[in-house]
Tab-separated table of C-alpha atoms in Angstrom:
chain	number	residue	atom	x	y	z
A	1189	UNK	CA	15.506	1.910	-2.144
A	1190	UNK	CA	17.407	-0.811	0.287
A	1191	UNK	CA	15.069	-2.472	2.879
A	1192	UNK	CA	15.549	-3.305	6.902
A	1193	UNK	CA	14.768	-6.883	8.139
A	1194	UNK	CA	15.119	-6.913	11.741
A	1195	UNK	CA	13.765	-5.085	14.602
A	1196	UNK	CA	12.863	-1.704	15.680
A	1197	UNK	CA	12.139	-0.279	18.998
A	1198	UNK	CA	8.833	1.570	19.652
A	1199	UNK	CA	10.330	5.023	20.973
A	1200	UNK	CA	6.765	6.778	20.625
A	1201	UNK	CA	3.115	5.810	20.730
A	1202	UNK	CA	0.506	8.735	20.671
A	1203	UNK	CA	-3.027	8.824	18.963
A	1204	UNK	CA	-3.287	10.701	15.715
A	1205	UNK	CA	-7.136	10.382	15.971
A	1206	UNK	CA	-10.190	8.557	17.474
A	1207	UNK	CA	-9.131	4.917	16.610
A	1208	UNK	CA	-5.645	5.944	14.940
A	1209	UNK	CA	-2.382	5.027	16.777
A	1210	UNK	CA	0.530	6.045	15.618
A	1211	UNK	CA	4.140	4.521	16.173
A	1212	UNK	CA	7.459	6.090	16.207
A	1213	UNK	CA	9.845	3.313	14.921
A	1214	UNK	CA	13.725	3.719	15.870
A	1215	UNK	CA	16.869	1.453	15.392
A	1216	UNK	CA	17.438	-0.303	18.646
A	1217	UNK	CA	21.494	0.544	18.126
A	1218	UNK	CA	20.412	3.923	17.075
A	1219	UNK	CA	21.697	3.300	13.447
A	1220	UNK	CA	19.924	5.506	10.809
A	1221	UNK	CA	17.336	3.621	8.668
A	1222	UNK	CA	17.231	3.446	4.752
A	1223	UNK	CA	16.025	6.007	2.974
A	1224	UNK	CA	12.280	5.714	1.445
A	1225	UNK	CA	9.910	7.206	-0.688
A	1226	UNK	CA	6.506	8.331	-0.449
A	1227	UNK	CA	3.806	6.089	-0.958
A	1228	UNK	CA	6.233	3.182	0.543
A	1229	UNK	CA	5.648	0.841	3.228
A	1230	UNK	CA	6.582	-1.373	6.136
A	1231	UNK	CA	6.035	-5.106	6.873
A	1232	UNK	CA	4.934	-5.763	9.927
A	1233	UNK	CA	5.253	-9.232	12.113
A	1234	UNK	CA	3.316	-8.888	15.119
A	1235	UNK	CA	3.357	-13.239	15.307
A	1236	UNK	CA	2.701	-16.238	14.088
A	1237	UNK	CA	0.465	-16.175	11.107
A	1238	UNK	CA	0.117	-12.283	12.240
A	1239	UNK	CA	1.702	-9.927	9.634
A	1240	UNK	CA	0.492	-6.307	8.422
A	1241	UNK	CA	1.663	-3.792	6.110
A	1242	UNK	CA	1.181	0.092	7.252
A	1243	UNK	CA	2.562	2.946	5.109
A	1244	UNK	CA	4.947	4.988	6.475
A	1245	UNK	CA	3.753	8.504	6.973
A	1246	UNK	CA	6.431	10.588	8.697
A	1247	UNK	CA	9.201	12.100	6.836
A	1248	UNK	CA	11.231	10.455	4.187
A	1249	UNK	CA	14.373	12.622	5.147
A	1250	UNK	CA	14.726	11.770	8.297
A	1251	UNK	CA	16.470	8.425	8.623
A	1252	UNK	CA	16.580	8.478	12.416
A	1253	UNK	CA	12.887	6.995	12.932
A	1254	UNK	CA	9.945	5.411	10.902
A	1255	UNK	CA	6.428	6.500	11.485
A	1256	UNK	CA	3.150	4.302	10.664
A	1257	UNK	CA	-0.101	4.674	12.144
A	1258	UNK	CA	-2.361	1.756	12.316
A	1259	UNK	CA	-6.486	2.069	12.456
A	1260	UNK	CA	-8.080	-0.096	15.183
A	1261	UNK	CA	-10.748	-1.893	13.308
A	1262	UNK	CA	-13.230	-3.614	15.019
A	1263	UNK	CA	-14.361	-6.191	12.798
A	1264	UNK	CA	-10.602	-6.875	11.343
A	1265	UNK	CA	-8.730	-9.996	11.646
A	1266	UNK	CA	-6.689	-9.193	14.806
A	1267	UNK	CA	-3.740	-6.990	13.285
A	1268	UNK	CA	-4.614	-3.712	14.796
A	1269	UNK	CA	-6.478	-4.970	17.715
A	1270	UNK	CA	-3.083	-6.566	18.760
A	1271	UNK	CA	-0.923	-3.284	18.141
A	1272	UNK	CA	-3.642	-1.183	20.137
A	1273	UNK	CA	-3.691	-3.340	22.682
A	1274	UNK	CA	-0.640	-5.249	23.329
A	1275	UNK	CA	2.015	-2.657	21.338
A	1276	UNK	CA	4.215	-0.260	24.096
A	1277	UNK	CA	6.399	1.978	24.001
A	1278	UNK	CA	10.070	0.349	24.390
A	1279	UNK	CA	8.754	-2.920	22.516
A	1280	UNK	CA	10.365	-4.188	20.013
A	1281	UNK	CA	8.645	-5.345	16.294
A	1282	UNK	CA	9.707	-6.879	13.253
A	1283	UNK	CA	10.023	-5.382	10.323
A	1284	UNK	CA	10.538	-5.389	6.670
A	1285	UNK	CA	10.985	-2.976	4.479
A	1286	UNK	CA	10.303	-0.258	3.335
A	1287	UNK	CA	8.721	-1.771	-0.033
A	1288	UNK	CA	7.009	0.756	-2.563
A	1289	UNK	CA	4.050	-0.205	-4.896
A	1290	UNK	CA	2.090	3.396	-4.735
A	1291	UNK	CA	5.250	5.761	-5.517
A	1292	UNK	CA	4.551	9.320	-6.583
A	1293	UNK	CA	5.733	10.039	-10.283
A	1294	UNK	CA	6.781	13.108	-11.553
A	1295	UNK	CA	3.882	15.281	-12.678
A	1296	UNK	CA	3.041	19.106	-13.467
A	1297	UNK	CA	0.056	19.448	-10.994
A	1298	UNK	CA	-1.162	16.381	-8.473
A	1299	UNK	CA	-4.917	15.453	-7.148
A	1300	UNK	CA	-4.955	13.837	-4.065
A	1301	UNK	CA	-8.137	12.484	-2.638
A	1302	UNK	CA	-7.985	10.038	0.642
A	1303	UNK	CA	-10.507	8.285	2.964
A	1304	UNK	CA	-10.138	7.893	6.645
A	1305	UNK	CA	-6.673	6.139	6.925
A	1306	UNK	CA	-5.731	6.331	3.833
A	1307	UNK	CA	-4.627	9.844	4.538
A	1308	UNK	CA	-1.094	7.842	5.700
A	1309	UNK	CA	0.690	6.971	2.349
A	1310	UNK	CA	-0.895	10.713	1.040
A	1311	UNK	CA	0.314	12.617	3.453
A	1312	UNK	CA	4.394	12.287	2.716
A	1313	UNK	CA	3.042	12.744	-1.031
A	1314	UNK	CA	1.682	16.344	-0.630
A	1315	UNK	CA	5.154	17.301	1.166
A	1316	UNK	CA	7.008	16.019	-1.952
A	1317	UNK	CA	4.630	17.555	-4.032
A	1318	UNK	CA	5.104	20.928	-2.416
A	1319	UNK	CA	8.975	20.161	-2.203
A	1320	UNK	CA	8.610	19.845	-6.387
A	1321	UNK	CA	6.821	22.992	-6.571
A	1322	UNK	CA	3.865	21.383	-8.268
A	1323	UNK	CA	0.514	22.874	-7.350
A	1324	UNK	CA	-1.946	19.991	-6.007
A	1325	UNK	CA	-4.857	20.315	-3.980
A	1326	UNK	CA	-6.553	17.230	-1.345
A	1327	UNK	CA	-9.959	16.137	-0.752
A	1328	UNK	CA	-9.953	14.329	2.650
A	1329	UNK	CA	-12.968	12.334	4.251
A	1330	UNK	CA	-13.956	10.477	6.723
A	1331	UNK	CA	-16.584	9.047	9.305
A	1332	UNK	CA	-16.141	12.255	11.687
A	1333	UNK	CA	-13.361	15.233	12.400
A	1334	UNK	CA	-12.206	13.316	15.172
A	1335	UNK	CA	-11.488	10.031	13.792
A	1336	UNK	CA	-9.464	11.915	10.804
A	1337	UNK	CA	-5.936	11.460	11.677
A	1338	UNK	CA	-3.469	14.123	11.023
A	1339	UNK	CA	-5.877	17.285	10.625
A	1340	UNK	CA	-3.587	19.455	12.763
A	1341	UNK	CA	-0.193	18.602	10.459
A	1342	UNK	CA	-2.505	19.402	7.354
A	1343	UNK	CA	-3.482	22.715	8.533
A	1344	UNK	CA	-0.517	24.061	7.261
A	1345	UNK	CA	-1.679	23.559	3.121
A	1346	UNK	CA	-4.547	25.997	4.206
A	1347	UNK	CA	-7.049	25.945	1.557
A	1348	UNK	CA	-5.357	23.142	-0.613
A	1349	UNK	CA	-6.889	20.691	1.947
A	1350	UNK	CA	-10.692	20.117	1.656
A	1351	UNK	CA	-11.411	18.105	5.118
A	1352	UNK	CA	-15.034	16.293	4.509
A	1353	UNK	CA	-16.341	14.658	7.706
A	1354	UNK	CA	-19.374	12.899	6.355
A	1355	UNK	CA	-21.078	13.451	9.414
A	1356	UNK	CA	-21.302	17.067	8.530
A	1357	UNK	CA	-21.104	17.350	4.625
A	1358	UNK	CA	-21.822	13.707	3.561
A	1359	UNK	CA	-20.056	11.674	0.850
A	1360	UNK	CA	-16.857	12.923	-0.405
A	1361	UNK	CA	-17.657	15.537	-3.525
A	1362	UNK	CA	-15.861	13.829	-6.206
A	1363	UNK	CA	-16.904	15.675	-9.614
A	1364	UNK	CA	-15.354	19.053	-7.661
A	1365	UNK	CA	-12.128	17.135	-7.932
A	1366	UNK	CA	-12.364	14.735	-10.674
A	1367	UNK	CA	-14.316	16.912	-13.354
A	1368	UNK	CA	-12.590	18.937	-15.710
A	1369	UNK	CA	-9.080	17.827	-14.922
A	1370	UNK	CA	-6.388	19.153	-16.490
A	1371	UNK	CA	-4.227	17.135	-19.086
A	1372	UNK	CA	-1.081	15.773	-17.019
A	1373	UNK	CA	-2.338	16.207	-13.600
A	1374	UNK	CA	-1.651	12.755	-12.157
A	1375	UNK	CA	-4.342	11.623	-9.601
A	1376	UNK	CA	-3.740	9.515	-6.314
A	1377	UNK	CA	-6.038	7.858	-4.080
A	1378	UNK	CA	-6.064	5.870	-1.079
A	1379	UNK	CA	-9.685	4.818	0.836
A	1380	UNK	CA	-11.798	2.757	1.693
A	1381	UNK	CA	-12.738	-0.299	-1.499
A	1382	UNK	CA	-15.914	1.868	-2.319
A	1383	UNK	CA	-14.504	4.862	-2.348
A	1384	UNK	CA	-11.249	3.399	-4.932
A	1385	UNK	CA	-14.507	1.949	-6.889
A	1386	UNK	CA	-15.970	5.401	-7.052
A	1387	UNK	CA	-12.572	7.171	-8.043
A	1388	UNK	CA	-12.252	4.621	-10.683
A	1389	UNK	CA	-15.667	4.835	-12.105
A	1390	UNK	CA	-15.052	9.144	-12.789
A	1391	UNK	CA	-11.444	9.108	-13.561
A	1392	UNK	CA	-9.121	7.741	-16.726
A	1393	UNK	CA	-6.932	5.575	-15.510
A	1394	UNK	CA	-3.775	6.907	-17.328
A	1395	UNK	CA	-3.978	9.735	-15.165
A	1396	UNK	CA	-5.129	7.336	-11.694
A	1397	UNK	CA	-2.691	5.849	-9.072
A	1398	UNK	CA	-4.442	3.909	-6.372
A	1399	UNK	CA	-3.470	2.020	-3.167
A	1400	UNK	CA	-5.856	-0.621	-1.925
A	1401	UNK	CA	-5.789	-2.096	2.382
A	1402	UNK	CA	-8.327	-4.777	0.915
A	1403	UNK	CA	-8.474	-7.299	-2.450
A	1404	UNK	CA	-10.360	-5.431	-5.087
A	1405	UNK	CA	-13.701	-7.917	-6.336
A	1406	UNK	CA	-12.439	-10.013	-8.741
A	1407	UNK	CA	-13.276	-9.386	-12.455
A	1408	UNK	CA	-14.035	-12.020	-15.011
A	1409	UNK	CA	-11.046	-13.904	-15.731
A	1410	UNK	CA	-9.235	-17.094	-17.193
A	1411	UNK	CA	-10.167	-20.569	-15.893
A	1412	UNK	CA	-9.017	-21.892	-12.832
A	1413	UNK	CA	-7.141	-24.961	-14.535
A	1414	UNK	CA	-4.321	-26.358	-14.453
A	1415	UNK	CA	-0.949	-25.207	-15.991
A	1416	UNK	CA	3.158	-25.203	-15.998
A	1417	UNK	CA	5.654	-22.745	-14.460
A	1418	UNK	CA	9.431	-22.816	-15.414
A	1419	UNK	CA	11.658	-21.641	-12.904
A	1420	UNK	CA	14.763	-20.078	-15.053
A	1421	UNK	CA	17.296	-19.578	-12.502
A	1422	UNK	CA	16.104	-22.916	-10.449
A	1423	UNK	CA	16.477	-25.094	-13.591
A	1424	UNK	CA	12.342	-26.288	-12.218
A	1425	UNK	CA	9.369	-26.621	-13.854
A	1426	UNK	CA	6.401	-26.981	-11.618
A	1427	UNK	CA	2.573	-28.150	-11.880
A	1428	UNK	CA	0.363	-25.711	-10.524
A	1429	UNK	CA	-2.785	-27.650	-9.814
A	1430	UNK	CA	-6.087	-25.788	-10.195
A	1431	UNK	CA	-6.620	-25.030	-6.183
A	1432	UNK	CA	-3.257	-24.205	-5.676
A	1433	UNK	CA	-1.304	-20.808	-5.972
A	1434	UNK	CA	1.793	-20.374	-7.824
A	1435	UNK	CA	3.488	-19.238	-4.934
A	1436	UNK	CA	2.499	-21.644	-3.148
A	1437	UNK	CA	3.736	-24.423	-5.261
A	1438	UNK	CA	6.919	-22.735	-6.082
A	1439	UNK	CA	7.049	-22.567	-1.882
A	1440	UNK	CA	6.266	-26.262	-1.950
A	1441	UNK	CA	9.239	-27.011	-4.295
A	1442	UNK	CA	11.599	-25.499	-2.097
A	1443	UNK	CA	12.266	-22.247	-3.559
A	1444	UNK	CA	12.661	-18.966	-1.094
A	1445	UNK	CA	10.455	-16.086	-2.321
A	1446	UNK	CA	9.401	-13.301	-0.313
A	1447	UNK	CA	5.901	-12.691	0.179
A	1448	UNK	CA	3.519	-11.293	2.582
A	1449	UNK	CA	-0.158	-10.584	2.142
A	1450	UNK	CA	-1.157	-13.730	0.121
A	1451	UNK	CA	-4.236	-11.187	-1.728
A	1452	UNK	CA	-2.627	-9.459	-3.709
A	1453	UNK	CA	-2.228	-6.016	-2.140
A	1454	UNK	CA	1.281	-5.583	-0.990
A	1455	UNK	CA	3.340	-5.990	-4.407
A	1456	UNK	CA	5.521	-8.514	-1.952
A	1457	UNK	CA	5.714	-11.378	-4.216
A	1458	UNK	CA	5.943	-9.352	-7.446
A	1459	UNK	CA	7.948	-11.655	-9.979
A	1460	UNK	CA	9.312	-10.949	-13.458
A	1461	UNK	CA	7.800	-12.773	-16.460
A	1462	UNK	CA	9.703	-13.567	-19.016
A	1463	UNK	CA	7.778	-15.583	-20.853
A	1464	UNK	CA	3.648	-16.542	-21.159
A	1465	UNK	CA	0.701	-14.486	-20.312
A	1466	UNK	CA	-0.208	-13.782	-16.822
A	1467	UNK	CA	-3.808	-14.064	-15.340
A	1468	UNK	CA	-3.914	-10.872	-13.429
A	1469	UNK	CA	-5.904	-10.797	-10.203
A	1470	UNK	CA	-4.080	-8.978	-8.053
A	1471	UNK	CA	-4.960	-4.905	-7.025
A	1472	UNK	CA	-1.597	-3.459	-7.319
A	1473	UNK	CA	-0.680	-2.989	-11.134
A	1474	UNK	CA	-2.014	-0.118	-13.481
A	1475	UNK	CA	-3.934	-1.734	-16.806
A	1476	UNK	CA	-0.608	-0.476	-18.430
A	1477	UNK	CA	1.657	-3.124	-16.083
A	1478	UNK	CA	-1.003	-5.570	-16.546
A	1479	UNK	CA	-1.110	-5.521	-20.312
A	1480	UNK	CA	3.011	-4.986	-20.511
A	1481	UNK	CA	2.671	-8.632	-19.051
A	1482	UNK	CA	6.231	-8.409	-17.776
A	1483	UNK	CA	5.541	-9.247	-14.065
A	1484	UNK	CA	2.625	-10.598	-12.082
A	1485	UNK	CA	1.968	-11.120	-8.347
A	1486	UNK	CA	2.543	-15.181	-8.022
A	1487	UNK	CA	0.058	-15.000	-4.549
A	1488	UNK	CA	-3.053	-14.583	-6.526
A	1489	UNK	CA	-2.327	-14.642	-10.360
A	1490	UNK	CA	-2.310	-17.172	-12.778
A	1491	UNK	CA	-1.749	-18.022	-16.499
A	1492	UNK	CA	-4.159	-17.502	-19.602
A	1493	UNK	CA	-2.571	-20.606	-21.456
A	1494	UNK	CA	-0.342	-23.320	-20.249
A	1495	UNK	CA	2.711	-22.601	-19.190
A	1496	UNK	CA	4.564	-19.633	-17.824
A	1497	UNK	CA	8.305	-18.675	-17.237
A	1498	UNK	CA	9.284	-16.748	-14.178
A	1499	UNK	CA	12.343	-15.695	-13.030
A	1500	UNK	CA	12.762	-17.826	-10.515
């Protein structure tokens, strides 16, 4: 999957829901865009210090435009109260991308369950999954009908969709959905932090893929000391003091990396390991990636002994 870096014209702004704004993203030369995936997403640098990621939630095919759709959140940190506000049609924003921690994998039969805007990476999954031919049903919730973006494009699955405003059936039924599943159905999830938590707690997690907007609560882990990273293609090796982050030391040495979140959600800063063990602490890798040991997220992970080797 190639990425963009550059800007894009806002050629359509519309509200998907009570609180949801979507944008339609288009070259500004009118040159088609790379292909993605579902499940991908977009970097996106509203200013200084001011950078988001938003899945992409249109249609994968169609390389003329990029859609995302962005959640005004009133107690956030400025992201989406700066595209509600100050985003217009005919602006231009910067963009990179698209970037793809939450693909879907091939599987015999899918369960899809997604809270309020989560619905946006799920939604180009259920068209793939119908594409494939495998049968997969969705369990959709949110806060009310209205502020669940999307409702009339899902309308089409019929009865495959389960819409769940909690306002009129309460919390999300999980054991209809996560009870009794079938050996090889694959499982995919996007929500809310306590309703990931909640997915977790029911479902193995061989069969669970899960995309978190927020840092999941750190588990027990190795000790914040000190310890060594060997850059293998830079011919460095670093000290990565006990309050400091391995990408941010490898930053300080003078080393371009790309990164974005700095928590650990956006897979941005993913780097191969090629030798040491990793002190995982970031919420994109499955327990499989994590115990493979073969790459770690340098923003928020760190090393169980004393020296790493990153390819670098």
């Amino acid at each position: 999957m190639s990425e963009y870096a550059g800007e894009l014209v806002v050629a359509r702004r519309e509200f998907a829901a009570d609180g949801v704004l979507a944008l339609t993203l288009r070259h500004p030369l009118g040159e088609p865009l790379p292909v993605w995936e579902p499940g991908a997403h977009l970097d996106v640098v509203l200013g200084p210090g001011l950078e988001r990621q938003y899945s992409l939630c249109g249609e994968p095919a169609d390389r003329s435009a990029w859609r995302i759709a962005v959640l005004r959140e009133v107690a956030g940190r400025g992201g989406s109260a700066h595209v509600h506000e100050q985003v217009r049609e005919g602006d231009k924003v910067r963009v990179r991308g698209p970037r793809n921690t939450f693909r879907l994998e091939p599987a015999p039969r899918y369960r899809f369950v997604a809270g309020g805007i989560g619905i946006t990476p799920i939604l180009p999954m259920l068209a793939a999954a119908e594409a494939a031919g495998a049968p997969w049903t969705l369990l959709y919730g949110g806060r009310t009908r209205r502020s669940m973006a999307f409702t009339g494009e899902l309308a089409r699955y019929g009865d495959r969709v389960t819409l769940a405003p909690q306002d009129e059936t309460g919390l999300l039924d999980l054991p209809s959905v996560l009870d009794d599943v079938p050996e090889g159905t694959l499982v995919y999830c996007c929500g809310p932090g306590p309703l990931l938590d909640a997915v977790e707690a029911r479902c193995p997690s061989g069969m669970l893929r899960v995309e978190r907007f927020r840092p999941k609560e750190r588990q027990e882990s190795g000790a914040d000391g000190a310890f060594e990273v060997e850059l293998a293609r830079s011919g460095r090796t670093l000290t990565v003091a006990p309050d400091v982050s391995v990408l941010d030391a490898v930053r300080a040495a003078g080393v371009e990396v790309l990164y974005s979140c700095t928590e650990g959600t956006c897979g941005t800063c993913e780097t191969d390991v090629l030798a040491g063990e990793p002190d995982h602490r970031d919420s994109v890798l499955t327990e499989e990636e994590r115990a493979a040991g073969e790459t770690m997220l340098i923003c928020v992970s760190r090393c169980r002994g004393g020296r790493l080797v990153l390819d670098l």
